[in-house]
Short mmCIF file of C-alpha atoms in Angstrom, two decimals:
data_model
loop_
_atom_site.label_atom_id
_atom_site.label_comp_id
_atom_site.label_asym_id
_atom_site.label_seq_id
_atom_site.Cartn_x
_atom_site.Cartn_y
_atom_site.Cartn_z
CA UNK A 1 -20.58 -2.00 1.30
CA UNK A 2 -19.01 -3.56 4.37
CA UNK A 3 -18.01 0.18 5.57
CA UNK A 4 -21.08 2.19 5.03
CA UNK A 5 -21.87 4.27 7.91
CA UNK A 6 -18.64 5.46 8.73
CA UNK A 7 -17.41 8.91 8.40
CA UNK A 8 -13.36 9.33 8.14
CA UNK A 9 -11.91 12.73 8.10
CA UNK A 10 -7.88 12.29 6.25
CA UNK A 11 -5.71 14.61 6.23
CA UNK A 12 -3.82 15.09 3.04
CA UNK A 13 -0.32 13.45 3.31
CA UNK A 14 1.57 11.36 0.66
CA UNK A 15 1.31 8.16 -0.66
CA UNK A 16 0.41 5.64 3.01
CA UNK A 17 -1.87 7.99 4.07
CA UNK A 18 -4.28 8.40 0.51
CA UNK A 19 -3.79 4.67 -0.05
CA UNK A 20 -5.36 3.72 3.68
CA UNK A 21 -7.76 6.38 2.67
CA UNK A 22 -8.51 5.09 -0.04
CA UNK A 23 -8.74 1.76 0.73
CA UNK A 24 -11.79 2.88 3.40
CA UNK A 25 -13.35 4.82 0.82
CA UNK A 26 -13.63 1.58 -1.89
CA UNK A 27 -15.14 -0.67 0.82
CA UNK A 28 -17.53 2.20 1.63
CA UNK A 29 -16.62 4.70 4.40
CA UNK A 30 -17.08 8.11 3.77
CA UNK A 31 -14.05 9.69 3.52
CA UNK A 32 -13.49 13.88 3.81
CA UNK A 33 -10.07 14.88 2.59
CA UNK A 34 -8.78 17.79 4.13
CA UNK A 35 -6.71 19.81 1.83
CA UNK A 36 -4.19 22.71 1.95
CA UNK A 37 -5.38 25.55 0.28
CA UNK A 38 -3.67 25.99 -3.00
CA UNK A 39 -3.08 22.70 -3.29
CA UNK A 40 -3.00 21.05 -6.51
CA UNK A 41 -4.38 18.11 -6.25
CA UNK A 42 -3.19 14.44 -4.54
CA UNK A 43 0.07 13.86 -6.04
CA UNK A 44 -0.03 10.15 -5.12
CA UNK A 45 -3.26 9.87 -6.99
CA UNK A 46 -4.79 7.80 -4.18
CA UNK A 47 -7.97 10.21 -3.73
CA UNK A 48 -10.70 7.82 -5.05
CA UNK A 49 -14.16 7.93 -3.60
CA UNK A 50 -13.08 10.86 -1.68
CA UNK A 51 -14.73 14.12 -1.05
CA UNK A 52 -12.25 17.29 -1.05
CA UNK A 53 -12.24 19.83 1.81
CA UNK A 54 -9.75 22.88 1.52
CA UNK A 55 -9.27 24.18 5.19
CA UNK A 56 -6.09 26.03 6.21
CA UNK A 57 -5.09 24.52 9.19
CA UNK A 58 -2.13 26.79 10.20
CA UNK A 59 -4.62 29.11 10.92
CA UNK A 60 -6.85 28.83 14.14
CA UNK A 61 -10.07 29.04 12.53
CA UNK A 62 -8.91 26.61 9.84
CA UNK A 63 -8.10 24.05 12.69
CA UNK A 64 -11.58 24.78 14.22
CA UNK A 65 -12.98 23.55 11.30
CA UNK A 66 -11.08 20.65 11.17
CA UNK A 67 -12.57 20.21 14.86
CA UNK A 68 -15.92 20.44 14.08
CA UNK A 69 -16.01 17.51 11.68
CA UNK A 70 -14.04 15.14 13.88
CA UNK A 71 -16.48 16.34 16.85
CA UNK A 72 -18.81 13.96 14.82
CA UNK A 73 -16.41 11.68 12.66
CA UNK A 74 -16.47 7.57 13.01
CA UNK A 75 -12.24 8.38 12.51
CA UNK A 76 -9.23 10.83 11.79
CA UNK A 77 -6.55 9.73 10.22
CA UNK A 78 -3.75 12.16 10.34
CA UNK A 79 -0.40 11.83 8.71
CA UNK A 80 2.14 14.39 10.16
CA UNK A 81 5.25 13.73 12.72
CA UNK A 82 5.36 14.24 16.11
CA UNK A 83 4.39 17.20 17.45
CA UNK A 84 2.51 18.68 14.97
CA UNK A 85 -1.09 17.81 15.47
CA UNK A 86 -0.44 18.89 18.69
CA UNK A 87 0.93 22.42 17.50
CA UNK A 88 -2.45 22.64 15.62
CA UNK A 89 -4.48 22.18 19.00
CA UNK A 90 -5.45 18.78 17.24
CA UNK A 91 -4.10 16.61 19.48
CA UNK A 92 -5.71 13.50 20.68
CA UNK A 93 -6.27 14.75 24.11
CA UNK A 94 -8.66 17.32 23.02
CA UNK A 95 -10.07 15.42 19.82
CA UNK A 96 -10.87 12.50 22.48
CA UNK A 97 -11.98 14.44 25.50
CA UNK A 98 -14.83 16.21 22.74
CA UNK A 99 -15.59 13.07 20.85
CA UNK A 100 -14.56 9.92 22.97
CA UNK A 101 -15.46 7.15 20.09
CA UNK A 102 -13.22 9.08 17.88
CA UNK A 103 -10.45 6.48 16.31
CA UNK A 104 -7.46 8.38 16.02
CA UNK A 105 -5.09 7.40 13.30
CA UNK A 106 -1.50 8.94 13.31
CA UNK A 107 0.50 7.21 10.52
CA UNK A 108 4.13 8.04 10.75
CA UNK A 109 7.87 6.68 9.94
CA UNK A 110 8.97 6.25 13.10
CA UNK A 111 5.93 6.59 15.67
CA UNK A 112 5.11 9.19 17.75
CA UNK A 113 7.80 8.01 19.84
CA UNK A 114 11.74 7.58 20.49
CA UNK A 115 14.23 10.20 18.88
CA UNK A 116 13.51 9.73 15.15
CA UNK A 117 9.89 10.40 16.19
CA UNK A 118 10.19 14.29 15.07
CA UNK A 119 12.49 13.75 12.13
CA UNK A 120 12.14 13.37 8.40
CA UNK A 121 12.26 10.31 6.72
CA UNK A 122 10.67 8.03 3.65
CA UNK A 123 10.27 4.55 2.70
CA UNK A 124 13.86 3.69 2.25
CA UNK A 125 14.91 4.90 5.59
CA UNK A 126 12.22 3.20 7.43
CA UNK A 127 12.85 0.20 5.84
CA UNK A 128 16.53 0.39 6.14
CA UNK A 129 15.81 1.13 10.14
CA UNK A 130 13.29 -1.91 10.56
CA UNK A 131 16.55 -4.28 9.53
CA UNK A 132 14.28 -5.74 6.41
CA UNK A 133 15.88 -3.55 4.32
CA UNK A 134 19.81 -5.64 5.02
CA UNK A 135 17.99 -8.74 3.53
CA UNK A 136 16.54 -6.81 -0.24
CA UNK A 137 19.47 -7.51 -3.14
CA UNK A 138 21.73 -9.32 -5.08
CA UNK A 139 24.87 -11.09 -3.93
CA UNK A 140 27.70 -8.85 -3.91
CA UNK A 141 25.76 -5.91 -4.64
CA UNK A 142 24.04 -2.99 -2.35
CA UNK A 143 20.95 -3.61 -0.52
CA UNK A 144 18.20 -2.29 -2.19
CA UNK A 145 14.40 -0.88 -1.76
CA UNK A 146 11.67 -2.73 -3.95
CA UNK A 147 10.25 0.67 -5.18
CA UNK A 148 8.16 2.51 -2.11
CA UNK A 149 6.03 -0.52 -1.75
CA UNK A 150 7.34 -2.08 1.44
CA UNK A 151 7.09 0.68 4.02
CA UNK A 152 4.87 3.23 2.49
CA UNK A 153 2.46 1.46 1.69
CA UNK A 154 2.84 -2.37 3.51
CA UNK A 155 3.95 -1.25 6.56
CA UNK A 156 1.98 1.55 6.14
CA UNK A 157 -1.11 2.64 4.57
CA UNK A 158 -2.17 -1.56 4.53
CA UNK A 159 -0.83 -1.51 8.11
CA UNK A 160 -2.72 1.54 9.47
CA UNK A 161 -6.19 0.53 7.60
CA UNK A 162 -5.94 -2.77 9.91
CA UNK A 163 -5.43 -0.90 12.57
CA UNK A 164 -8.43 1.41 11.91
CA UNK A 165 -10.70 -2.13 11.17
CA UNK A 166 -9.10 -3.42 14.45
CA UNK A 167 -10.05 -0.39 16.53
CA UNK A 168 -13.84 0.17 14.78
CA UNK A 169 -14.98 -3.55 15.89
CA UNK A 170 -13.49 -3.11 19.44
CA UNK A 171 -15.55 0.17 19.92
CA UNK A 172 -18.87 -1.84 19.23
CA UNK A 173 -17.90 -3.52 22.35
CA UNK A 174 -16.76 -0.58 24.63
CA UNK A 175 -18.02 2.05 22.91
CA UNK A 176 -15.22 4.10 22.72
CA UNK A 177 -12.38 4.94 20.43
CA UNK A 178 -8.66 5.22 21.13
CA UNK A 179 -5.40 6.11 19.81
CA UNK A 180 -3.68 4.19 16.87
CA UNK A 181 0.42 4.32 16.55
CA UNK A 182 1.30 3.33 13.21
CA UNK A 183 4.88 3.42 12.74
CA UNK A 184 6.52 2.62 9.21
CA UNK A 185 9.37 1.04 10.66
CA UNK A 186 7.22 -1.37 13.09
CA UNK A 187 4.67 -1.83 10.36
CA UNK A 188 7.51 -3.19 8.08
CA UNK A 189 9.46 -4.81 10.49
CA UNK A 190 6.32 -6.85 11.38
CA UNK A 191 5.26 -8.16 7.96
CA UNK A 192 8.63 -9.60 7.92
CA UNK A 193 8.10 -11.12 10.83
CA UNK A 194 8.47 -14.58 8.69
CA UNK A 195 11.96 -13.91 8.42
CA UNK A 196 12.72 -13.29 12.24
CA UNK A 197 10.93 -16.65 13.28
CA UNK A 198 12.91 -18.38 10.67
CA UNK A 199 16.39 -17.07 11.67
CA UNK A 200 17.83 -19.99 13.34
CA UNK A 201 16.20 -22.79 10.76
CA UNK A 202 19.17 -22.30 8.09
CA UNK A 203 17.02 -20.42 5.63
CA UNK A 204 19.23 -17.38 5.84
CA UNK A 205 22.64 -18.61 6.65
CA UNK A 206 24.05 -17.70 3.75
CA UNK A 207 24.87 -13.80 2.63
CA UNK A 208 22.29 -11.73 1.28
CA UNK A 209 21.28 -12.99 -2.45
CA UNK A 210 22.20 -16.49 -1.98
CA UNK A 211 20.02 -18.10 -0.03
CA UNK A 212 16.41 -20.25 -1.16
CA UNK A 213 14.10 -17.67 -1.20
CA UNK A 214 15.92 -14.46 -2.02
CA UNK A 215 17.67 -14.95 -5.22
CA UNK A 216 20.29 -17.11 -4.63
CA UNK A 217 18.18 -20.63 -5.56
CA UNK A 218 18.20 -21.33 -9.36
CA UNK A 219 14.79 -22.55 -9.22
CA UNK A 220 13.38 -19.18 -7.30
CA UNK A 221 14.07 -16.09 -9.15
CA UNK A 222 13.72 -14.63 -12.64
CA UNK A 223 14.89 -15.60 -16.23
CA UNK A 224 15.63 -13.72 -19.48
CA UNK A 225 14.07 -14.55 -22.35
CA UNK A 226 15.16 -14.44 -25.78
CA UNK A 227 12.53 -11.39 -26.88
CA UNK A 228 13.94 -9.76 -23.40
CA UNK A 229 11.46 -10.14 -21.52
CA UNK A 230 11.55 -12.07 -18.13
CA UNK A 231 9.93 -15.49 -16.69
CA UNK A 232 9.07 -16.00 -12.74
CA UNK A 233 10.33 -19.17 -11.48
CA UNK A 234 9.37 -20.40 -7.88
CA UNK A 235 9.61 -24.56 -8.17
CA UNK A 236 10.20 -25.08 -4.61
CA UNK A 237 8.90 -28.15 -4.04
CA UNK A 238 10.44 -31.49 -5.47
CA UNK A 239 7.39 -32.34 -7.56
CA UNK A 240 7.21 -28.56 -8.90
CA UNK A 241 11.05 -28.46 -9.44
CA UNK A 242 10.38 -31.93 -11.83
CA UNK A 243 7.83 -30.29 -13.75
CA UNK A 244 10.63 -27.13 -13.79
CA UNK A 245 13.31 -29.64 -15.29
CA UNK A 246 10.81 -30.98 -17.28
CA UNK A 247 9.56 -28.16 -19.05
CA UNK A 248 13.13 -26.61 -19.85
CA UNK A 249 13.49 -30.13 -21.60
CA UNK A 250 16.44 -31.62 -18.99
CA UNK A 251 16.39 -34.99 -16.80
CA UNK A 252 16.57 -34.58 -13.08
CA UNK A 253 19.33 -38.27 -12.77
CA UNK A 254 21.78 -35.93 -14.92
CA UNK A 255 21.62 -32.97 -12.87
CA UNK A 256 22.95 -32.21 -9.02
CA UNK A 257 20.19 -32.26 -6.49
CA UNK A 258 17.83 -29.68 -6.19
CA UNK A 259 19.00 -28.67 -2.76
CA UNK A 260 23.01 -29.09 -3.73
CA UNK A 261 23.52 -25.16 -3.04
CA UNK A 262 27.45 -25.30 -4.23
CA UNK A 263 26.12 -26.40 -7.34
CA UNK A 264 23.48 -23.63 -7.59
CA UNK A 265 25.46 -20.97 -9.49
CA UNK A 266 26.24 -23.20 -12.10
CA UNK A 267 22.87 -24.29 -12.24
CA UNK A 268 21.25 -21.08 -12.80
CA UNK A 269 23.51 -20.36 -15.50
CA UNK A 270 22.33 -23.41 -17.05
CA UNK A 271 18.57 -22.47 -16.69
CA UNK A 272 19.44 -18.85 -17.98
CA UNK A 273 20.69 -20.11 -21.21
CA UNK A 274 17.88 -22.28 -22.12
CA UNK A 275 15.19 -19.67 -21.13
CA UNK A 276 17.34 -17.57 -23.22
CA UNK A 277 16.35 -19.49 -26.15
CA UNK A 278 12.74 -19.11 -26.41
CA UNK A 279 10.26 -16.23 -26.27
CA UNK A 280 8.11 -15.06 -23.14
CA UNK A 281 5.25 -16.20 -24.71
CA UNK A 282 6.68 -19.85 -26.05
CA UNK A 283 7.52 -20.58 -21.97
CA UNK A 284 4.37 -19.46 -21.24
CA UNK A 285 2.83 -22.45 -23.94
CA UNK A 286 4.74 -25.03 -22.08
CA UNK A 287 4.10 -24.22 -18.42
CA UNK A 288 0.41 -22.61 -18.01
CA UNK A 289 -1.70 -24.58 -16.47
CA UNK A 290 0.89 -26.43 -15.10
CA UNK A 291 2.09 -26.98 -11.47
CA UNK A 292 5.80 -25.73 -12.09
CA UNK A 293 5.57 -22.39 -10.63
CA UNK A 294 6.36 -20.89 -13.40
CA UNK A 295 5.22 -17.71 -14.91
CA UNK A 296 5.36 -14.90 -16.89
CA UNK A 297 6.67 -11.56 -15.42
CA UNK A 298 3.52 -9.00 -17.14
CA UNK A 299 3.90 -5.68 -17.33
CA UNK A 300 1.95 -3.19 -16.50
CA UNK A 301 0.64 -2.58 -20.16
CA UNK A 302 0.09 -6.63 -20.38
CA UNK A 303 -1.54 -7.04 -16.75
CA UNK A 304 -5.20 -6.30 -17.31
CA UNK A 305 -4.80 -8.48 -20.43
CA UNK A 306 -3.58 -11.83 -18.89
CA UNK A 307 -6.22 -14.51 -19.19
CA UNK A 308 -6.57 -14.90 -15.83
CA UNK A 309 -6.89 -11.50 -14.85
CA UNK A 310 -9.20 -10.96 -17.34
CA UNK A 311 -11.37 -13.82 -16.04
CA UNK A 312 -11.67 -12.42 -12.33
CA UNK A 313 -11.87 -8.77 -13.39
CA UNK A 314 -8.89 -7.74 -11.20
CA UNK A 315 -8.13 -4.81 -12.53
CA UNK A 316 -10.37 -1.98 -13.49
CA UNK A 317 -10.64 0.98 -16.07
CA UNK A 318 -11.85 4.43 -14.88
CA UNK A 319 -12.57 8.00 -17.22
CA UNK A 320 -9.37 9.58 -15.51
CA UNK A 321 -6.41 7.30 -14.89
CA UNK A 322 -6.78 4.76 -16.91
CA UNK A 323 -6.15 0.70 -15.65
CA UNK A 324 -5.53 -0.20 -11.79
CA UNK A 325 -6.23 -2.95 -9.45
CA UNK A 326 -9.65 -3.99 -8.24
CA UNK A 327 -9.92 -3.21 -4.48
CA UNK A 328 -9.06 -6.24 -2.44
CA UNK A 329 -9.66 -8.87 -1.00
CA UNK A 330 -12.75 -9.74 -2.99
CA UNK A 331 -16.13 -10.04 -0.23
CA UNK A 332 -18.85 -11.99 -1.73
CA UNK A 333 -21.39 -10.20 0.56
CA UNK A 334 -20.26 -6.49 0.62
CA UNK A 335 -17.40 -5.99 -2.66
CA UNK A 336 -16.07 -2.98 -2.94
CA UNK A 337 -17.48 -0.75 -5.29
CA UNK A 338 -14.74 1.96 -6.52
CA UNK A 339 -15.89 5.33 -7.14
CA UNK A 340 -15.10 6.46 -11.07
CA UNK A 341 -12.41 9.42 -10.20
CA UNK A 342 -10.64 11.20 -7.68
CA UNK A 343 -12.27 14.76 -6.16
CA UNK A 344 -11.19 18.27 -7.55
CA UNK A 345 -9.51 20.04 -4.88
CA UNK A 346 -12.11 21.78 -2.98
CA UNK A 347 -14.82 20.51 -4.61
CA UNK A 348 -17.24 19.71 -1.95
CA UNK A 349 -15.89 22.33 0.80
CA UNK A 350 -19.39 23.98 1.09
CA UNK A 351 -21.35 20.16 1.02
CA UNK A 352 -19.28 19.05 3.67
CA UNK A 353 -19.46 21.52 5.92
CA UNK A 354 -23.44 22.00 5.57
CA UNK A 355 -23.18 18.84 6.38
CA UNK A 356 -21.53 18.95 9.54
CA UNK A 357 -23.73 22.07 10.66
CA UNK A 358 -21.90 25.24 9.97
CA UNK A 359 -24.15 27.67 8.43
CA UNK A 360 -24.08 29.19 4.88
CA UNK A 361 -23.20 32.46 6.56
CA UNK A 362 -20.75 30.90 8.54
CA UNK A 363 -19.26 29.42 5.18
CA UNK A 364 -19.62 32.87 3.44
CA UNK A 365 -17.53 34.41 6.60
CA UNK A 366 -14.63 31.83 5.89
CA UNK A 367 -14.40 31.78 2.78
CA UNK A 368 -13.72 35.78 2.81
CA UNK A 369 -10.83 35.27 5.32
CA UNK A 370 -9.23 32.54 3.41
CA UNK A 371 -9.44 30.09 5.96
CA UNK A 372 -11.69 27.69 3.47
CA UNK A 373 -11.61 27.41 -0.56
CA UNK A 374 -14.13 26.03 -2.80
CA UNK A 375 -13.50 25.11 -6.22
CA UNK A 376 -17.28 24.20 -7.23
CA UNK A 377 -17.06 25.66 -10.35
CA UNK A 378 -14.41 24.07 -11.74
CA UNK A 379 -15.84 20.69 -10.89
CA UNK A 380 -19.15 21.59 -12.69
CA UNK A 381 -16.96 22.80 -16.03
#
């Protein structure tokens, strides 16, 4: 896989930090995940093709530990605010200064910087402070967060793995590692970097919700069926919208023009009540295969289902958790190859170390003070 070879050590955070994990681990990097002791598992179930650790860092001999393995790790990626790593004698002045092609990862809300840098936060406040958050909802309504995805995990976890990718290729030229800053709000603020370029073209003139591309264009947002469920449309161009007014059975010389936006309202009341008056899957037999940019809005249950998916085996089934996505993008050379489950907690504490040279009496000596757990047993039941 195109990531064999390198040896991450994450420390267990929520949600951007197990999916940038994670997301190492499918393409092939060994990944150790250090755990809290008593922990019950990754909540964000994002611990696939992970090994588990328990180490107690808030002790001194726990954060030794944690120092020994990055002493000879490819990269750490570490999730906490500001402050702390540095609390825990982690920091990346001594990390660095005892392994200098270490590629230290610190994925945070607001950077290890500025005033919020110390502060709690989560995606909605992140988004909501990189100004992408003013442009999510309907007319009239609230601005609103599209689930976590945006900032945890865009901005984020996707964010901080490029990063990581980034900084691994530029060591095989210097030969050294360095320090990656991967704020939430930065991350977030530049995937939407689209939308600042385009400020002064007219595409956002309008308030929130009624502009082309963010609800307000009757030919670019979603449609009620008459079983309840939804269609996609996203006609944008004038020979896609003709194929749109085509398929819901209208002419084009007895409507306003597609680009009329006073008559867009009345428009997309007039495309509601037609898709109204067939099922999801009766659209679906007059536009697939079609170029109309129109399709049907699955569900999660339907997803893995969906010819097409089906076709290009995008999502997968595993023994624990059931249906998820295929690891992307798809390499022809080096795919991914996703590991089956996620690790027990603890469940390769003694491996890892051994490993990474500490003795079994060593081991034997930590494990009596608490500072490590294992859970080997359980794994083996």
């Amino acid at each position: 896989m195109a990531l064999r070879g390198v040896c991450v050590v994450e420390l267990a955070g929520l949600a951007p930090g197990p999916l940038c994990g994670m997301i190492l681990a499918d393409f092939g990097a060994r990944v150790v995940r250090v755990d809290r002791p008593g922990a019950g598992g990754d909540v964000s179930r994002l611990s696939r093709g992970k090994r588990s650790l328990v180490a107690d860092l808030r002790r001194r001999r726990g954060a030794a530990v944690v120092r020994r393995l990055c002493a000879r790790a490819d990269v750490l990626l570490e999730p906490f605010r500001g402050g702390v790593m540095e609390k825990l004698q982690l920091g990346p002045d001594i990390l660095l200064k005892e392994n200098p092609k270490l590629i230290y990862a610190r994925l945070s809300g607001f950077g290890h910087s500025g005033r919020f840098s110390t502060v709690a936060g989560h995606d909605i406040n992140y988004l909501a402070l990189s100004g992408v958050l003013s442009k999510l909802g309907r007319s009239g309504e609230n601005p609103y967060a599209p689930l976590n995805l945006l900032a945890d995990f865009g901005g984020g976890g996707l964010m901080c793995a490029l990063g990581i990718m980034m900084a691994l290729f530029e060591r095989t030229r210097s030969g050294k590692g360095q320090v990656i800053d991967a704020s939430m709000v930065e991350g977030t603020a530049y995937l939407s970097s689209f939308l600042w370029k385009t400020q002064t073209t007219g595409l956002w003139e309008q308030p929130r919700g009624e502009n082309l591309l963010d609800g307000g264009a009757p030919f670019y947002t979603t449609y009620r069926t008459a079983d309840g469920e939804f269609m996609a449309v996203g006609a944008l161009e004038p020979q896609f919208y003709e194929l749109l007014i085509k398929g819901l059975g209208l002419k084009s010389d007895e409507l306003p023009s597609q680009m009329s936006m006073s008559e867009w309202p009345q428009m997309k009341k007039k495309f509601a009540d037609i898709f109204a008056k067939k099922t999801k899957a009766e659209w679906c037999q007059i536009f697939d295969g079609t170029d109309a940019c129109v399709t049907p809005v699955l569900t999660f249950e339907e997803v893995a289902h969906h010819g097409h998916n089906k076709e290009r085996g995008s999502f997968i089934t595993d023994g624990e958790q059931g249906v998820s996505p295929r690891p992307a993008p798809l390499l022809s050379n080096t795919p991914a190859i996703p590991s089956k489950r996620d690790p027990f907690v603890g469940e390769h504490t003694e491996e890892i170390l051994k490993e990474f040279g500490v003795s079994q009496e060593e081991i034997d000596q930590l494990m009596s003070d608490k500072i490590i757990e294992s859970n080997k047993l359980k794994a083996n039941l």
